Short mmCIF file of C-alpha atoms and ligand atoms in Angstrom, two decimals:
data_model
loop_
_atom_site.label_atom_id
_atom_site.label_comp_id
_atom_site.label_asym_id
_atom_site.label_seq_id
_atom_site.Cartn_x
_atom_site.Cartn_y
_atom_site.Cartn_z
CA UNK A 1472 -5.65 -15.54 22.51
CA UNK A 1473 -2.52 -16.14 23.80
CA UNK A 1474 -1.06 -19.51 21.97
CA UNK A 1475 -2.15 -21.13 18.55
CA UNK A 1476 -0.74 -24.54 18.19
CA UNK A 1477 -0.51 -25.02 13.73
CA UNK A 1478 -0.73 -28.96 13.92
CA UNK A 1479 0.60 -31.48 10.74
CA UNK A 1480 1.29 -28.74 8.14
CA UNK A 1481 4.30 -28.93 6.42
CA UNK A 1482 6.43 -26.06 6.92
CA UNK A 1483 7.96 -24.42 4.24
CA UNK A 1484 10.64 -22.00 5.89
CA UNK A 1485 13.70 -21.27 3.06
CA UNK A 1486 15.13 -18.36 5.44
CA UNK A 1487 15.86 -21.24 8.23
CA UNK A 1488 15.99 -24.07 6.14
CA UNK A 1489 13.70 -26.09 7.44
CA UNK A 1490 10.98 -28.13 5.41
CA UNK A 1491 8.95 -30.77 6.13
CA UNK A 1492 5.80 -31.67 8.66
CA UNK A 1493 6.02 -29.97 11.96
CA UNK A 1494 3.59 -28.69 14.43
CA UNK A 1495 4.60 -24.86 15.41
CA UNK A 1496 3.37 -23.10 18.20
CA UNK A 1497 3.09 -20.08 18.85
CA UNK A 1498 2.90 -18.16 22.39
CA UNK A 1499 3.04 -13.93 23.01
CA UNK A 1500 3.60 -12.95 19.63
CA UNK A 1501 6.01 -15.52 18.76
CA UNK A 1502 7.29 -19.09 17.57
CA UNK A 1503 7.49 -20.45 21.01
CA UNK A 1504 8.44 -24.38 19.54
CA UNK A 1505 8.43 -26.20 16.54
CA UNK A 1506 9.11 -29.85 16.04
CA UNK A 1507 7.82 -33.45 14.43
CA UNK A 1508 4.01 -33.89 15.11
CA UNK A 1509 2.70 -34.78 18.48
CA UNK A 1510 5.96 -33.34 19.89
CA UNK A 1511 5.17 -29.64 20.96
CA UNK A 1512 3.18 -29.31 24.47
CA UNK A 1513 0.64 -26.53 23.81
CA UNK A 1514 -0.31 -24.47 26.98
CA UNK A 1515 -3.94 -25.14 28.14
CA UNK A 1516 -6.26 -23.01 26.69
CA UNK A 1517 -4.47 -22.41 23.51
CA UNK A 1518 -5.63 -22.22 20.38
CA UNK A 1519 -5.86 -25.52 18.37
CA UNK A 1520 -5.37 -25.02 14.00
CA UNK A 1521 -4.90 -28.56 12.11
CA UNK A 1522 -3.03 -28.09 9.20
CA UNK A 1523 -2.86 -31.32 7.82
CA UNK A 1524 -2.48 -31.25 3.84
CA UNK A 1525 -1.42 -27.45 4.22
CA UNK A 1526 1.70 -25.56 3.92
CA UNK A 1527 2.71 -23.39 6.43
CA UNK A 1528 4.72 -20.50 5.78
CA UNK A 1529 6.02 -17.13 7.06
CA UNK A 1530 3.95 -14.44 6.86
CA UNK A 1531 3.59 -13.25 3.25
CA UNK A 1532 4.49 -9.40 2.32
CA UNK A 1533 4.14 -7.49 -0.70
CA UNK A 1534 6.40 -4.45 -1.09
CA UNK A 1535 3.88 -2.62 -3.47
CA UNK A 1536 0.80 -2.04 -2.93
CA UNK A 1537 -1.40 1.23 -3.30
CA UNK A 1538 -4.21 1.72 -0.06
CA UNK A 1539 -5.08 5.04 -1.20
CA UNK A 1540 -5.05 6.35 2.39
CA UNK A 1541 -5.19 9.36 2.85
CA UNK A 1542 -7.53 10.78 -0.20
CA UNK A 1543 -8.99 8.05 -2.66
CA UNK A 1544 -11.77 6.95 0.02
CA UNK A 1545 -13.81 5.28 -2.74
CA UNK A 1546 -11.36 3.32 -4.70
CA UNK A 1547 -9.56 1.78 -0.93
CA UNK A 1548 -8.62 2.85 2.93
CA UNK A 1549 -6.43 1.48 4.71
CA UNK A 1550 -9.17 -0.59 6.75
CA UNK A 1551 -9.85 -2.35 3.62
CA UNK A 1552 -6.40 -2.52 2.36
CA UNK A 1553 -5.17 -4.49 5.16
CA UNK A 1554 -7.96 -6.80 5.39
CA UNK A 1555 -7.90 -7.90 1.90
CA UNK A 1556 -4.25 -8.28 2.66
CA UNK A 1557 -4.78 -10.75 5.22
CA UNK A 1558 -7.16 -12.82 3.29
CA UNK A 1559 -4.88 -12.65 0.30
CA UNK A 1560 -2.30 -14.52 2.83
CA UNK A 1561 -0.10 -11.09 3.07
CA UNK A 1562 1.03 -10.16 7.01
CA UNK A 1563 2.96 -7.33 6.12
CA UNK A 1564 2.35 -4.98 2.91
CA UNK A 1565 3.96 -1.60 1.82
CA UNK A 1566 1.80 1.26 1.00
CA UNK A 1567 3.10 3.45 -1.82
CA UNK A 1568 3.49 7.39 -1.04
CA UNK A 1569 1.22 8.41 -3.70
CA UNK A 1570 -1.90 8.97 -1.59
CA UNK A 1571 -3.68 13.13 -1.10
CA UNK A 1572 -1.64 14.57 0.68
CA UNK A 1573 1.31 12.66 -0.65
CA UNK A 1574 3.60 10.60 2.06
CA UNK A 1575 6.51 12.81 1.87
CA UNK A 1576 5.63 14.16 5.84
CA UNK A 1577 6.06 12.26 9.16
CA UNK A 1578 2.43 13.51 9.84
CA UNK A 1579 1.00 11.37 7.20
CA UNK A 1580 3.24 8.27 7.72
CA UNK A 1581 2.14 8.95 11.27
CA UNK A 1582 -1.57 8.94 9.98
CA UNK A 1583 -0.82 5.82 8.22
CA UNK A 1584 0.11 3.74 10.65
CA UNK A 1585 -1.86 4.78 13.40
CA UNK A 1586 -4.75 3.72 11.00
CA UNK A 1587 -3.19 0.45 10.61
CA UNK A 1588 -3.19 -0.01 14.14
CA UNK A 1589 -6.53 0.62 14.76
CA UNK A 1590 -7.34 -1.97 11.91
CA UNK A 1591 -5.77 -4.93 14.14
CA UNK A 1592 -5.36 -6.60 10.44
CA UNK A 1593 -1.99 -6.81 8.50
CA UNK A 1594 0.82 -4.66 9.15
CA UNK A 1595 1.74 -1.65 7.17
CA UNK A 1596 4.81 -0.10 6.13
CA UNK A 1597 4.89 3.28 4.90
CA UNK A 1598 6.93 4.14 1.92
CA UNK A 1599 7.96 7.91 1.64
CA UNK A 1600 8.36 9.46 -1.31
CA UNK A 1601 11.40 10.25 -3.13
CA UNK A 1602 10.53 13.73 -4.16
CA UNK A 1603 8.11 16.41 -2.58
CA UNK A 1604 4.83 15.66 -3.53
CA UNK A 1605 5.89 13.27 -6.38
CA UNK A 1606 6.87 16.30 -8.17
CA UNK A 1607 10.37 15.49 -9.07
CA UNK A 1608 11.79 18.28 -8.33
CA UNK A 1609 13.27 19.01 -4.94
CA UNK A 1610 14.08 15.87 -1.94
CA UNK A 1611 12.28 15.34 1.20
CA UNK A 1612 13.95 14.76 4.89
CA UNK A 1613 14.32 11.41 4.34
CA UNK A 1614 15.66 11.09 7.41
CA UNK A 1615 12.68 12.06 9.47
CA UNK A 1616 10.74 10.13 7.09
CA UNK A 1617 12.50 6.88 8.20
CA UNK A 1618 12.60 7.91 11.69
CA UNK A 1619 8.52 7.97 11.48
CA UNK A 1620 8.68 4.60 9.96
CA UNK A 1621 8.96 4.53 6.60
CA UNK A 1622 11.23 1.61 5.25
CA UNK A 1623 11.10 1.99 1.65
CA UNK A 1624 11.23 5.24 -0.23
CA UNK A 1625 9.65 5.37 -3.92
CA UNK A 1626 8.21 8.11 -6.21
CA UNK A 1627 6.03 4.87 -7.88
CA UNK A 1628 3.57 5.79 -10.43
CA UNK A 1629 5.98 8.42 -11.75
CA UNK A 1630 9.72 8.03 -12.43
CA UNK A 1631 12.28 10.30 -11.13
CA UNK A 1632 13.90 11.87 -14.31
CA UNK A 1633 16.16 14.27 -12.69
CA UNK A 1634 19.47 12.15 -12.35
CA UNK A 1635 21.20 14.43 -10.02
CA UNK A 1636 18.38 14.20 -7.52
CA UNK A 1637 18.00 10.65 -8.13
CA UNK A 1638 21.72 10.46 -7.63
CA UNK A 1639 21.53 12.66 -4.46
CA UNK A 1640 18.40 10.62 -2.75
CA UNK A 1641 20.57 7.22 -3.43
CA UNK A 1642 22.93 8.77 -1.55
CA UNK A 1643 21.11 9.77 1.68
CA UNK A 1644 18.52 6.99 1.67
CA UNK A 1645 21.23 4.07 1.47
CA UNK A 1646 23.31 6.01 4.22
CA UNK A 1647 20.15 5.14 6.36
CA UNK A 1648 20.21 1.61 5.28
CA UNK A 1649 17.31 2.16 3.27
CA UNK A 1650 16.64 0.86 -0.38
CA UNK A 1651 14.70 3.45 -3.03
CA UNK A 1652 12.59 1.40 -5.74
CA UNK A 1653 12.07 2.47 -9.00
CA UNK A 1654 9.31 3.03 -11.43
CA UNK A 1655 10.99 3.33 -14.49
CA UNK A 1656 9.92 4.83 -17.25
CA UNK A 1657 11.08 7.19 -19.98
CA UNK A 1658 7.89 9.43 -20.86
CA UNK A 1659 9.70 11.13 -24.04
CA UNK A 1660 9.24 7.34 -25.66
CA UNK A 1661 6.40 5.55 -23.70
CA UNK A 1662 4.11 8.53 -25.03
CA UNK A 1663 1.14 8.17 -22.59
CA UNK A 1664 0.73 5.22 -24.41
CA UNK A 1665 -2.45 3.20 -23.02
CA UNK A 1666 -1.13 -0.38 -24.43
CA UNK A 1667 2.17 -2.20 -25.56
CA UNK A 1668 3.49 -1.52 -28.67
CA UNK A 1669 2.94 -3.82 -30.46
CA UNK A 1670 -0.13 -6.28 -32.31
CA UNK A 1671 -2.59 -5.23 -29.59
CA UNK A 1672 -2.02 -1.48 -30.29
CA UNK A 1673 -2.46 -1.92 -33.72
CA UNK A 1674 -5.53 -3.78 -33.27
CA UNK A 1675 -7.07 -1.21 -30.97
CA UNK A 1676 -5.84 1.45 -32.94
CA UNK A 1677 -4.18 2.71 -29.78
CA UNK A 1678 -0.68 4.44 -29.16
CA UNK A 1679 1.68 1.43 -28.14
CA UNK A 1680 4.54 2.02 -24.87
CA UNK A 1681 7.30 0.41 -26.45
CA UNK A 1682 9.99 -1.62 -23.83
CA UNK A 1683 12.45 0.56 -24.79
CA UNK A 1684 10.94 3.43 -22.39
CA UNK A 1685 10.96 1.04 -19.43
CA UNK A 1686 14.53 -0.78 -20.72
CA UNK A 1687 16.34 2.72 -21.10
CA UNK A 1688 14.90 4.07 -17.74
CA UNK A 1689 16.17 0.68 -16.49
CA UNK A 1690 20.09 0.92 -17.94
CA UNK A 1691 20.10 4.60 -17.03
CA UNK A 1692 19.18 3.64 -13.22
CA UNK A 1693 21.30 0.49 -13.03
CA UNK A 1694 24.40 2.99 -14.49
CA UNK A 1695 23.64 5.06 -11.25
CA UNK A 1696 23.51 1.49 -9.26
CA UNK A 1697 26.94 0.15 -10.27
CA UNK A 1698 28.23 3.90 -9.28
CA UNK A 1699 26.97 4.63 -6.11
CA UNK A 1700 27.15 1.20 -5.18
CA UNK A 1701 23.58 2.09 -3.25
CA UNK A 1702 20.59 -0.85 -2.93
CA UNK A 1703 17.88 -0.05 -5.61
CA UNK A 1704 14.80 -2.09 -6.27
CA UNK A 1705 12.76 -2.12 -9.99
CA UNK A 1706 9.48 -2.45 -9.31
CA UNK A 1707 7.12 -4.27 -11.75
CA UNK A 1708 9.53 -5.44 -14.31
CA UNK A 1709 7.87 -6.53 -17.65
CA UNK A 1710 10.49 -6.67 -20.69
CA UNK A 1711 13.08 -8.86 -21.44
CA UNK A 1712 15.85 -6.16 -21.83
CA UNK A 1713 14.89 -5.19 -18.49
CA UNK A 1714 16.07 -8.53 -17.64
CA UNK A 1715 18.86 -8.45 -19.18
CA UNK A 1716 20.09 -5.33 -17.76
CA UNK A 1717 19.99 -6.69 -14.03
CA UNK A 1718 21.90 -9.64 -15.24
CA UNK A 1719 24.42 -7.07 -16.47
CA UNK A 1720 24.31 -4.47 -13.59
CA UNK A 1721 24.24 -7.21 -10.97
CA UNK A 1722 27.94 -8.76 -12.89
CA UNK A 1723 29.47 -5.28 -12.03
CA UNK A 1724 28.96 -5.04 -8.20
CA UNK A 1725 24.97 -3.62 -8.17
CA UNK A 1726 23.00 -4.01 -5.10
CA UNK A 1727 19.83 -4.06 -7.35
CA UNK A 1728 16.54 -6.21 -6.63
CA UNK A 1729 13.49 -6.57 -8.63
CA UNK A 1730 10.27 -7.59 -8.33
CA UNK A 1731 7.49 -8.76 -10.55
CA UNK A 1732 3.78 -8.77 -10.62
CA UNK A 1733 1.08 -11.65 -11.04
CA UNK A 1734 -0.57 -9.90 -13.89
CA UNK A 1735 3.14 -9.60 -16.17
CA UNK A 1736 3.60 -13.24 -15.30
CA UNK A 1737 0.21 -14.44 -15.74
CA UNK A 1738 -0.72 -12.26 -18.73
CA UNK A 1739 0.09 -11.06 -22.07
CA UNK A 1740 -0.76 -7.70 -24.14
CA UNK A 1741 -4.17 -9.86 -25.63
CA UNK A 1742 -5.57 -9.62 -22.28
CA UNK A 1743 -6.20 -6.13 -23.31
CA UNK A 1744 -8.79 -7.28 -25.57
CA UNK A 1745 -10.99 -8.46 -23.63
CA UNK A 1746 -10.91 -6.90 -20.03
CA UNK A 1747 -9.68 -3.38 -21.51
CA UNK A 1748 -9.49 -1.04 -18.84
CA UNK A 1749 -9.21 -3.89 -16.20
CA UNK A 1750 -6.39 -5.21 -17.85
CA UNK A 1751 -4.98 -1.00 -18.17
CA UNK A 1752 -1.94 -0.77 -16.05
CA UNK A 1753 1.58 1.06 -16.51
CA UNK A 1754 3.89 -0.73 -17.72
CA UNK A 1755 1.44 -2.26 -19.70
CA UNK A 1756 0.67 -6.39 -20.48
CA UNK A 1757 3.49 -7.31 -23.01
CA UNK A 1758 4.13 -9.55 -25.70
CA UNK A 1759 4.35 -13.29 -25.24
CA UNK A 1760 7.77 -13.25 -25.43
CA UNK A 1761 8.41 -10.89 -22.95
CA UNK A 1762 6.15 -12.90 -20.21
CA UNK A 1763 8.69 -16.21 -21.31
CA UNK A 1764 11.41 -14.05 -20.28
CA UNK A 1765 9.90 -13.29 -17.21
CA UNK A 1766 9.37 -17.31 -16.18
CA UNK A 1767 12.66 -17.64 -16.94
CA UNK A 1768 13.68 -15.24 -14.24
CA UNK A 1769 11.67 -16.36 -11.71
CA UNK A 1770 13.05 -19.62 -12.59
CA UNK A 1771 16.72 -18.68 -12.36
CA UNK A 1772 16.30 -16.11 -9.53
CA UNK A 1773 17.08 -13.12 -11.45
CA UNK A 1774 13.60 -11.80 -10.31
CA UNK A 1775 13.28 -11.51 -6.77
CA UNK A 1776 9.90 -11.54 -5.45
CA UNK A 1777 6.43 -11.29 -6.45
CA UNK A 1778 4.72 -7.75 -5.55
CA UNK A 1779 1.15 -7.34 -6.73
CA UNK A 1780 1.13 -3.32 -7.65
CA UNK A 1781 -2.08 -3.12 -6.11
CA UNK A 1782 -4.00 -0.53 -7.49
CA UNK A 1783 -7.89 -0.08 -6.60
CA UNK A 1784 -9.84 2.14 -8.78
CA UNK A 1785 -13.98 2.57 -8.79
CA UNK A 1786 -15.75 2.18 -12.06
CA UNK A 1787 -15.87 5.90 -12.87
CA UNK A 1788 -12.04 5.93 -12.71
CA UNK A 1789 -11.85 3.14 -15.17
CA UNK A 1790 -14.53 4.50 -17.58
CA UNK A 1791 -16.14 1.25 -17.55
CA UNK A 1792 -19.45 2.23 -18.38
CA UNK A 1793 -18.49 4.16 -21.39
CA UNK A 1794 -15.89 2.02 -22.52
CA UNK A 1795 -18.68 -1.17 -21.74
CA UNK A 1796 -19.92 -1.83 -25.74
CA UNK A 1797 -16.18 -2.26 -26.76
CA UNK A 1798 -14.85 -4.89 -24.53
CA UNK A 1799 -16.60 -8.61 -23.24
CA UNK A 1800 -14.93 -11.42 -21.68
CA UNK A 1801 -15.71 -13.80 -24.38
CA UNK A 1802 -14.49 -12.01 -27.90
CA UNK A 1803 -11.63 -9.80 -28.89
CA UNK A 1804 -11.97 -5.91 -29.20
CA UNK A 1805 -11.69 -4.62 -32.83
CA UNK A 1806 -10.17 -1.09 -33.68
CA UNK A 1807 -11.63 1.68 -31.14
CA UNK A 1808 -13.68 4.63 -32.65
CA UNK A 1809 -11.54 7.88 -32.26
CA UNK A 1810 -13.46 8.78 -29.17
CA UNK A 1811 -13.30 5.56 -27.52
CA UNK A 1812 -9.70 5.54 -27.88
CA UNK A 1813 -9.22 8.51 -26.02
CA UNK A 1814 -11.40 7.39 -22.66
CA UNK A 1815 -9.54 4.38 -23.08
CA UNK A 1816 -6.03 6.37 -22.78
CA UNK A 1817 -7.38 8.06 -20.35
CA UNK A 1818 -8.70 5.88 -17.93
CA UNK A 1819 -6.63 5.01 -14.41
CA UNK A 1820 -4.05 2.72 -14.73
CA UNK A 1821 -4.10 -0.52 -12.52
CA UNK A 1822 -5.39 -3.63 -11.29
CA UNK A 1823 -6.17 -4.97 -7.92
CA UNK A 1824 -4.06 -7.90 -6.83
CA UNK A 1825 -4.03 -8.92 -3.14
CA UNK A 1826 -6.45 -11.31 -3.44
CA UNK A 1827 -5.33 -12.85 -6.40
CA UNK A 1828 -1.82 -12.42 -5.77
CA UNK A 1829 -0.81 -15.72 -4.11
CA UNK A 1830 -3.46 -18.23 -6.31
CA UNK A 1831 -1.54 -16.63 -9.25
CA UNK A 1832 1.86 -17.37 -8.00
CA UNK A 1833 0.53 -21.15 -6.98
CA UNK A 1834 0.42 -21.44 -10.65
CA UNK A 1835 4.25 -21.25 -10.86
CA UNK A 1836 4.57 -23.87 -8.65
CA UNK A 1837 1.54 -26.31 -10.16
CA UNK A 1838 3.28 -26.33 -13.09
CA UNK A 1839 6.72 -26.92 -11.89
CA UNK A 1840 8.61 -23.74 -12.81
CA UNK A 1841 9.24 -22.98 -9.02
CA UNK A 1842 9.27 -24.99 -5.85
CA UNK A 1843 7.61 -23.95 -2.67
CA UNK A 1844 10.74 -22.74 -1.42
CA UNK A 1845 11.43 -20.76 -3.87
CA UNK A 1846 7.70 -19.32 -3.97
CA UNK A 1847 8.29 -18.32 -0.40
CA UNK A 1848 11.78 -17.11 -0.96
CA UNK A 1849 9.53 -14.61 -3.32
CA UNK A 1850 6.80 -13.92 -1.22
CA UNK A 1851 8.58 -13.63 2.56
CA UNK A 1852 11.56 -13.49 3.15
CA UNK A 1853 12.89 -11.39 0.04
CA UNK A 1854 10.30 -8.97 0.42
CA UNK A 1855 10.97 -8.74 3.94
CA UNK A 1856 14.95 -8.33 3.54
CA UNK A 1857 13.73 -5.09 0.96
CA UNK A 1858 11.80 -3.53 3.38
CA UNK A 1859 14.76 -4.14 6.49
CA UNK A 1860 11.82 -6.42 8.52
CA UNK A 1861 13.14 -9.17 10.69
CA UNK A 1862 10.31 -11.59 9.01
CA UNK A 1863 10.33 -14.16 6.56
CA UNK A 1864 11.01 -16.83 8.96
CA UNK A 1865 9.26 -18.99 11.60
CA UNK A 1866 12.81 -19.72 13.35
CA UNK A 1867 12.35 -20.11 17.17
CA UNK A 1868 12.13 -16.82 18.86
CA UNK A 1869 10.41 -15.19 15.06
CA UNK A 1870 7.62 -12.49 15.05
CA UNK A 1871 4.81 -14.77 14.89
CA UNK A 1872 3.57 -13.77 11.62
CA UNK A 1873 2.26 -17.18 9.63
CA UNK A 1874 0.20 -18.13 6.87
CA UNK A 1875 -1.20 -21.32 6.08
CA UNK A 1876 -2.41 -22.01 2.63
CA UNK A 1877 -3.76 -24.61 1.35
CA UNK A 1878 -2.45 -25.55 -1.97
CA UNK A 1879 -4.74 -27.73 -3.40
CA UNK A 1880 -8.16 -25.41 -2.87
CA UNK A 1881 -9.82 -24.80 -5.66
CA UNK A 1882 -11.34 -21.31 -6.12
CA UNK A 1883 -13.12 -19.00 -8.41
CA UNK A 1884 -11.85 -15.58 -8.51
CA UNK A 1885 -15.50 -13.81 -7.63
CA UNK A 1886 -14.96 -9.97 -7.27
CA UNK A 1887 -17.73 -9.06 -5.55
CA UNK A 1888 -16.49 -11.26 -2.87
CA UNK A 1889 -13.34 -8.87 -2.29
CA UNK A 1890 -12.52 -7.24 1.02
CA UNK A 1891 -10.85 -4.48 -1.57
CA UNK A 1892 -13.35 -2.04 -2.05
CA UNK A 1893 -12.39 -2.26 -5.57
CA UNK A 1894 -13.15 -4.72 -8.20
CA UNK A 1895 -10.94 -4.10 -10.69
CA UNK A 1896 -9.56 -7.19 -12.20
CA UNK A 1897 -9.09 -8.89 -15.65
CA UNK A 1898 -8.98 -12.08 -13.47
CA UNK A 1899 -12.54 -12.33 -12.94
CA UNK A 1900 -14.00 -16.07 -13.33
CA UNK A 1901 -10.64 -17.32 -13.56
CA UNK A 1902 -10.48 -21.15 -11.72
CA UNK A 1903 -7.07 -20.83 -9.10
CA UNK A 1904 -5.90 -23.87 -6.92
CA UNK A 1905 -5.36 -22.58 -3.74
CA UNK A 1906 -4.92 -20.05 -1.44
CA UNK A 1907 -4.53 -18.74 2.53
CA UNK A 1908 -6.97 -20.25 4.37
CA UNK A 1909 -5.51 -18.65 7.64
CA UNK A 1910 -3.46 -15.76 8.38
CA UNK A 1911 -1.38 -14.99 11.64
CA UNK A 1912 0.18 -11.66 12.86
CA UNK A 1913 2.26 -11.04 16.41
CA UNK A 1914 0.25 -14.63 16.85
CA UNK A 1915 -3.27 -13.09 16.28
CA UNK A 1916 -5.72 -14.91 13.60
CA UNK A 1917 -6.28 -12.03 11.40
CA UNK A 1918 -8.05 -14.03 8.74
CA UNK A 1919 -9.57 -17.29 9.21
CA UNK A 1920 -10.84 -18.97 5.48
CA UNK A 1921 -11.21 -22.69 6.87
CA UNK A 1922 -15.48 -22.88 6.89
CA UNK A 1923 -16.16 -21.54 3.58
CA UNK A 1924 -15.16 -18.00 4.45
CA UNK A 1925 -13.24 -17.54 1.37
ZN1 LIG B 3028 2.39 0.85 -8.26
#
């Protein structure tokens, strides 16, 4: 296919600043013409998509996710990865480095995307890893790592403690135009602690992972920021002192970004109750206060985009089966037995969220904390700006890389309807309005939702 003609939608495009109903074509790859309905001449033969009652929007991209590719098999590949991507809406999505062997080699970032390629799905971009094998202790050539195509560089899952090194990779990477993002956590206070500190600990019986161990990693990071004057990106922010401190850092001259996820937005700490392990993740669910502080930065653009930490685990990982008498969807876990409490601390940390990612988000905008602008501002284009990507706009001449959701779907999240080959999700039953319904990349349908193929 050659030329898809989107007809009626209404194009929500922040990056060019353009809004409003439009037909957009698309021929080779890219936006060939846009303009008022019944204006564009499609070429004969091309593609016809009505998107009447529809947004569409540049191709969404998440800057975190895990595909566990090479080495985790059963929990994701990167086959699966990309295609629950593209039916989550996402055209571009950026694979963390903490796979077996680690990405902290051109031959595995080569391995990576040659895998993508051979998907024909979304597009991948490698992120390298900070330190050798995650380890912490000694840098990588980050150099050849971008020159094999990595465009982020993170260590995610573990922080980087060692300042000087830290200090040292900000250095090199942002000499290569390159941003590092940061998982940040101080392990002397957050203990290997499975929950937040706080009523839900108690209640479990559980060691709590107080904000302080993400908020101190945070100032310490932001300190390094403000002094080498180098682009750095938070992932997953979930405390309001975290907040706070890019407020503060940003006031001083820092080049710092952050990003949230759907379940810190859409969650709090009780979640834990019921979905236990599925609701499991580091940093953990927080207090209620802590999730008002986060809609208050997505409001006032202190947060910059919405990444869904995507993190597929099987059920063995999770512990589900031995952990299954304690927690149920429909009442509150009471205090753990001794031994339950330590499977539960020592289950994987994570949740899946491509495919829930964008419904979630929707939410922001049904109830009038965000407009769609702003939601694609979030989604597109400041994900693509993080990751150096000429995306995140359907401006004549653009990578044709589109998504067209439709707002007003509503939908049942149904795990076993995934493309993820993991079902690990405390969203499970939970009624969404809307979602993609079709998803473009280089001006290929790579997902197609509109008869019932949700
Ligand atoms: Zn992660």
């Amino acid at each position: 296919m050659t030329a898809v003609l989107l007809r009626g939608g209404h194009v929500v495009d922040p990056g060019a600043r353009t809004e409003g109903v439009f037909d957009v074509l698309a021929v080779q790859g890219r936006i060939a013409s846009l303009g008022p309905p019944g204006s564009v001449l499609a070429p004969e033969g091309s593609a016809m998509v009505d998107a009447q009652s529809c947004w569409v929007v540049p191709g969404l991209v998440d800057v975190h996710v895990h595909l566990r590719d090479p080495g985790f098999p059963q929990k994701e590949t990167i086959a699966s990865g990309l295609r629950a991507a593209a039916a989550g809406g996402f055209t571009t999505v950026a694979a963390m480095a903490n796979t077996r062997p680690v990405n902290d080699s051109p031959q595995v970032t080569a391995y990576m995307l040659e895998q993508a390629r051979a998907t024909h799905s979304a597009r991948l971009v490698p992120v390298a890893a900070v330190t050798r094998g995650l380890e912490g202790r000694a840098d990588i050539d980050y150099r050849a790592m971008s020159e094999a195509g990595a465009r982020l560089f993170s260590d995610d899952g573990m922080p980087v403690d060692d300042e000087a090194l830290l200090t040292h990779a900000l250095d090199e990477i942002s000499a290569l135009g390159y941003a590092i993002s940061l998982h940040e956590e101080d392990r002397s206070l957050s203990c290997n602690g499975a929950v937040n500190a706080g009523s839900t600990a108690k209640r479990l019986g559980l060691i709590g992972y107080p904000n302080a161990a993400e908020a101190k990693r945070v100032q310490r990071d932001l300190a390094l920021a403000v002094a080498t004057r180098a682009p750095l990106h938070i992932a997953h922010v979930s405390t309001h002192q975290s907040l706070e401190l890019v407020r503060e850092a940003r006031s001083r001259g820092a080049q710092v970004s952050c990003e949230v996820t759907p379940h810190h937005f859409a969650l709090d700490e009780t979640a834990t109750l019921r979905w236990g392990p599925n609701a499991k993740m580091n940093p953990p669910l927080r207090a209620p206060a802590d999730v008002e502080a986060l809609h208050a930065a997505i409001a006032d653009g202190t947060i910059d985009m919405i990444a869904s930490d995507h993190a597929p685990h099987e059920p063995a990982a999770k512990h589900l089966e031995q952990l299954a008498d304690f927690f149920c969807a429909n009442r509150d876990a009471a205090e753990l037995p001794a031994q339950a409490a330590e499977i539960f601390a020592s289950c994987a940390n994570g949740v899946v969220g491509l495919e829930t990612s964008l419904g979630l988000a929707l939410e922001l905008v049904h109830r009038s904390l965000i407009d769609r602008a702003r939601l694609v501002e979030m989604m597109s284009l400041n994900p693509a700006r993080l990751l150096r990507l000429e995306r995140g706009t359907l401006a004549i001449g653009s990578v044709a890389d589109i998504t067209v959701i439709d707002p007003n779907l509503e939908w049942t999240v149904e795990p076993d309807r995934f493309r993820s080959k993991s079902r690990n999700t405390p969203f499970m039953g939970m009624r969404l309005k809307g979602r993609a319904i079709l998803t473009m990349v280089g001006g290929e349908i790579v997902y197609d939702g509109r008869r019932g193929d949700t």
